Amino acid sequence: MPTPASPPMNYLEAFGDKAATISLLTWALLVLSIAVVAIIALLTAAGVVMRRTSLDAQATGREPIARRGGGLSWITVGVALSTLALFGAMAWNAYTMAAINRPPREAALTIEVTGHQWWWQFRYKSDDPSQIFDTANEAHIPTGAPVRLEVHTQDVIHSFWVPALGEKIDLIPNQTNVTWFEAQMAGVYRGQCAEYCGRQHAHMAIVVIAETPDAFAAWRAAQLRAAPKQQGDLAAGEAMFQARCGACHTVRGTLAGGKLGPDLTHVATRSGIASNTLQNTTATLTGWIADPQRIKPGNKMPTLELQASELTAIRRYVESLK
Amino acid sequence: MAVADYDRSLELEQSGAPARDRLTHIWEGEPGLKGWLSTVDHKEYGKRYIATAFLFLMLGGVEALVMRLQLAGPNKTLLTPEQYDQLFSMHGLTMIFLYAQPVLSGFSVYLFPLLLGARDMAFPRLNAFSYWIYLFSGLFIYAGFVIGYGPNDGWFNYVPYALTRYNPGPNMDFYAIGMILFGVSSTAGAANFVVTFLRARAPGMSINRVPILTWGTVTTSFGILFSVPAVSLAFFLLWTDRQFGTHFFDPSGQGQPLLWQHLFWIFAHPWVYVVVLPAMGIVSDALPIFCRRPLVGYTVVVLATVATMVMGFGVWLHHMFATGIPFLALSFFSAASFVITVPSAVGVFAWIATIWTGRPVLSTAFLFFAGFIVMFTIGGVSGVMTAAAPSDQQLTDTYFVVAHLHYVLIGINVLAVMGGLYVWFPKMTGRLLDERLGRWNFWTVFLGFNIAFLPMHWTGLAGMPRRIYTYPEGLGWTAVNVVTTIGAFILAAGVLLLLVNVLVSRRHGAPAGPNPWGGPTLEWATPSPPPPYNFAVIPAVASRHPLWERDLRESGEHSSIQRGMALDEGKEMLSTSALDAEPELIQKMPEDTLAPLLTALAATALGAAALVHAWIAAAILALLLLAAVLAWLWPRREMGQISERRHA
Ligand code: HEM
Ligand SMILES: [Cu+2]
């Protein structure tokens, strides 16, 4: 078995039952396609080489018009064989569609996916309101169980796509699309917005981290915690954050409650920032807070013209949001 | 038609020069600029269509090369995101609307009357109008691009991104109004093809004797007549949403974003066949010339052409497999999308059979057609992969689709067009294109194209989404993108070679003579280039291959090309019955006029006034438009069908 993320988005490799069913079909069609192209190319090339005559005969227009039989049997046989292959593929297709239409087992978890220009909001749903929380751009799921996805969008059309887990579904305004996926193996799976959604469509990547049910439960418990009350320097950073960033970002447990940008309560635990445009490191974080427009031109986070000291304080506070 | 009319027929050999002089005098346009602007000769517009489309092909090509430079490596900053977005949108719409369909219209406009044995299109003025308004619609959209307001939502322009809330500039208005103008052009052109096909065939050219190219074009024209209203409406509604706050598509007021997609694809899927069926017709007609035998399976190929177009209307949903449509619809449209490949297989095997049972002469044109067959197949099988809904949910909106659509568009359209140019350029100019340069032209185009686009399937399978202006390192996409960019430049060099060949050969090419390839159809019976009246006498046709009748043992009957009706009492053409091409009446043809040009100008200016909300100017322009149409349609004595003279 290959390890996940080995080419991170290649979907000829599959890491879940659903993805495996699909990629088997895709492989079959690919092989069939290559065979068909090879046969046709060979027939054409062989015909050209074996039956050709010289250009001169042509130039005078005197070359008699040659006919070796009507040739209709070529069409009959060729089309019959093509149709046969096509109907075989169609049957396999129908079988695959039926197989992946519904999850095989009850879903372990429902994630509400909301698309924004240009980031992802993941809400972990629960019947118990106190168990609901938000995260952004990086989703965690337990292995070995179907996960139900309810997707919709705040603005334009996006498409949620995690190739190795076999799912792509459009996010359409005023509509909730429901689907599911599943990872058999723990690992990091990359995905990306697949439907053009404006200037930063290129920078709207997704990371799905599949982990054992235990690890997932631990992660979930950690996510549910609000940010702790900060002391000293960090408290000053927190205040600055609330003043400058709180209108757009939420940090649960503090006064920052903005809804325009991603929830940052546990942002320091994520591997990437700006919808996984950058690795989450001190340097990139500083650069991003200082001038997000340079990194992702046109994105909805303004350049705030922060003083160097403000920048450091805010960045240090953000890094404390574990 | 009265029997007496047949007495106006003429034996060309005996009548000789005086008859030709008289016809030339009747049909020739004015010299100079005025003549150039007011002519209604289909040959002139055929060439203009091809030249204009070729210019747009090169513009679109330059846009593509700039994009390819940006994508040649990860995290490049040659272009800003906004520039990239405008480039891929302009590239897509230029290639699809301003190049691929018009270039085929060009071939058809030039060839239709010649293939059918007629003197012009059924409506020569409408023909001129279609060209002018096509040109102006293209210039209109490019005007927006030049001043920085190019469309930036891709050629399929999905809402709500195209609405003012997300797209406040006039970018989309340029596109919307430009497309409405373009729709007028294709609708007028299509109506003209249909009527010409049905009523302007030479006597005896019954419906089962017409060349495949005309079948392709006429089928396509029906497709246009049924599909363009959907998109014109869609763009009009989009425009009112943007300008007047209606809510057809705006989700904030119960508008339906998916409605746009349905309207768009109900138009745009048939459009895929609009830009390939006539190209397949070119190959079906021209490949057999070089194989020195008639096409195998004429009837099935025609039926397949028609079937493809009809089914093309039933599969639009396969562009929307990821939109969350219900399972049942998904299954139906997926199955239908598989089935639609069966007629394409008919074409492929017909061409291969023609090669195997013929004696192909490997001229440049033939090379293009042979290459075409393989590219056609690759585009076809990748189409089957996207027809499978579960696979497509992975493949859609990735570079796999970009590869697929270029195999379809370049493989089927561009290769056929280039081959067609080698075949008919001598007819158009009287000179042959250079064969040696032609070889170079073919091999650079063919190799460059495959180097650029074959690896792109892989980029898509490796997960690269389309329409991204950049990508990060380490995803395994870089090497393939480098290869693709190199291939794109080789392909572009190949296109330049063709340009050089055309420019040089136009003046210095070897003289062609009437029938350089020994072709079987009527256009080869005229001098190269044909005189303004096309045929001195109206030919009568007894088979599918009038000029091959002597060599084809099975044809018992004989066409008559040297003897026929002269129709030289003014600009006249013969109208024949729809199925059997029985002569029915003598149609008077309109003289040259500026009216089509002025009408197209007024319509475009009206669009521009609407764009900038200059409503008073718009009202005045609407009146001018009306005046131009009136001038166009004003009853004229010479168009009357009543003749004082009797033919005893
Ligand atoms: C030198 C030749 C060409 C090159 C290098 C090229 C390259 C490209 C590239 C890089 C894209 C953008 C992909 C993306 O960002 O998603 C593209 C899109 C496209 N190309 Fe081409 N192309 C070429 C010729 C053509 C031709 C001849 C046609 C049609 C006859 C065509 C039709 C299209 C269409 C319809 C799109 C989709 C645009 C969209 O996504 O809205 N291309 N091409
Ligand atoms: Cu997107």
PDB file of N, CA and C in Angstrom, chain B residues 43 73 244 255 263 300 325 367 369 374 416 422 431 436 469 488 552 556 609 623:
ATOM      1  N   LYS B  43     -17.548  34.510 -51.893  1.00  0.00           N
ATOM      2  CA  LYS B  43     -16.134  34.109 -51.881  1.00  0.00           C
ATOM      3  C   LYS B  43     -15.304  35.108 -51.079  1.00  0.00           C
ATOM      4  N   GLY B  73       6.462  27.180 -14.072  1.00  0.00           N
ATOM      5  CA  GLY B  73       7.051  26.743 -12.819  1.00  0.00           C
ATOM      6  C   GLY B  73       6.146  27.139 -11.662  1.00  0.00           C
ATOM      7  N   PHE B 244     -30.036  46.269 -13.756  1.00  0.00           N
ATOM      8  CA  PHE B 244     -31.310  46.743 -13.215  1.00  0.00           C
ATOM      9  C   PHE B 244     -31.722  45.991 -11.966  1.00  0.00           C
ATOM     10  N   GLY B 255     -32.924  34.060  -6.840  1.00  0.00           N
ATOM     11  CA  GLY B 255     -32.430  33.717  -8.172  1.00  0.00           C
ATOM     12  C   GLY B 255     -31.752  32.362  -8.136  1.00  0.00           C
ATOM     13  N   LEU B 263     -28.931  26.898 -18.820  1.00  0.00           N
ATOM     14  CA  LEU B 263     -29.073  27.655 -20.067  1.00  0.00           C
ATOM     15  C   LEU B 263     -27.767  27.652 -20.831  1.00  0.00           C
ATOM     16  N   VAL B 300     -23.964   6.310 -43.950  1.00  0.00           N
ATOM     17  CA  VAL B 300     -23.852   6.174 -42.491  1.00  0.00           C
ATOM     18  C   VAL B 300     -23.129   7.373 -41.885  1.00  0.00           C
ATOM     19  N   ILE B 325     -26.595  16.964  -8.670  1.00  0.00           N
ATOM     20  CA  ILE B 325     -27.866  16.596  -9.272  1.00  0.00           C
ATOM     21  C   ILE B 325     -28.291  15.220  -8.789  1.00  0.00           C
ATOM     22  N   LEU B 367      -1.476  14.422 -44.628  1.00  0.00           N
ATOM     23  CA  LEU B 367      -0.851  14.223 -43.313  1.00  0.00           C
ATOM     24  C   LEU B 367      -1.711  14.831 -42.212  1.00  0.00           C
ATOM     25  N   PHE B 369      -4.851  15.239 -42.227  1.00  0.00           N
ATOM     26  CA  PHE B 369      -6.073  14.453 -42.011  1.00  0.00           C
ATOM     27  C   PHE B 369      -5.765  13.145 -41.286  1.00  0.00           C
ATOM     28  N   VAL B 374      -6.124  10.303 -35.439  1.00  0.00           N
ATOM     29  CA  VAL B 374      -5.615   9.843 -34.149  1.00  0.00           C
ATOM     30  C   VAL B 374      -5.975  10.843 -33.035  1.00  0.00           C
ATOM     31  N   ALA B 416      -8.014  19.821 -38.942  1.00  0.00           N
ATOM     32  CA  ALA B 416      -8.852  19.731 -40.139  1.00  0.00           C
ATOM     33  C   ALA B 416      -8.801  21.034 -40.921  1.00  0.00           C
ATOM     34  N   TYR B 422      -4.735  23.669 -46.984  1.00  0.00           N
ATOM     35  CA  TYR B 422      -3.848  23.165 -48.039  1.00  0.00           C
ATOM     36  C   TYR B 422      -4.649  22.715 -49.254  1.00  0.00           C
ATOM     37  N   ARG B 431      -3.056  29.670 -56.421  1.00  0.00           N
ATOM     38  CA  ARG B 431      -1.685  29.181 -56.208  1.00  0.00           C
ATOM     39  C   ARG B 431      -1.645  28.111 -55.127  1.00  0.00           C
ATOM     40  N   ARG B 436       6.963  21.697 -49.212  1.00  0.00           N
ATOM     41  CA  ARG B 436       8.081  21.434 -48.310  1.00  0.00           C
ATOM     42  C   ARG B 436       7.902  22.164 -46.986  1.00  0.00           C
ATOM     43  N   TYR B 469      -3.886  30.374 -11.241  1.00  0.00           N
ATOM     44  CA  TYR B 469      -2.832  31.190 -11.829  1.00  0.00           C
ATOM     45  C   TYR B 469      -1.454  30.771 -11.351  1.00  0.00           C
ATOM     46  N   ALA B 488       3.927  23.972 -26.130  1.00  0.00           N
ATOM     47  CA  ALA B 488       3.066  25.064 -26.592  1.00  0.00           C
ATOM     48  C   ALA B 488       3.834  25.987 -27.530  1.00  0.00           C
ATOM     49  N   LEU B 552     -15.074   6.269 -62.307  1.00  0.00           N
ATOM     50  CA  LEU B 552     -15.816   5.348 -61.442  1.00  0.00           C
ATOM     51  C   LEU B 552     -16.697   4.480 -62.322  1.00  0.00           C
ATOM     52  N   GLY B 556     -23.340   5.162 -64.031  1.00  0.00           N
ATOM     53  CA  GLY B 556     -23.867   5.055 -65.377  1.00  0.00           C
ATOM     54  C   GLY B 556     -24.227   6.415 -65.947  1.00  0.00           C
ATOM     55  N   ALA B 609     -23.824  51.715 -26.656  1.00  0.00           N
ATOM     56  CA  ALA B 609     -24.597  52.722 -25.928  1.00  0.00           C
ATOM     57  C   ALA B 609     -25.252  52.099 -24.702  1.00  0.00           C
ATOM     58  N   LEU B 623     -33.075  53.905 -34.024  1.00  0.00           N
ATOM     59  CA  LEU B 623     -33.710  54.439 -35.227  1.00  0.00           C
ATOM     60  C   LEU B 623     -32.812  54.256 -36.449  1.00  0.00           C
TER      61      LEU B 623
END
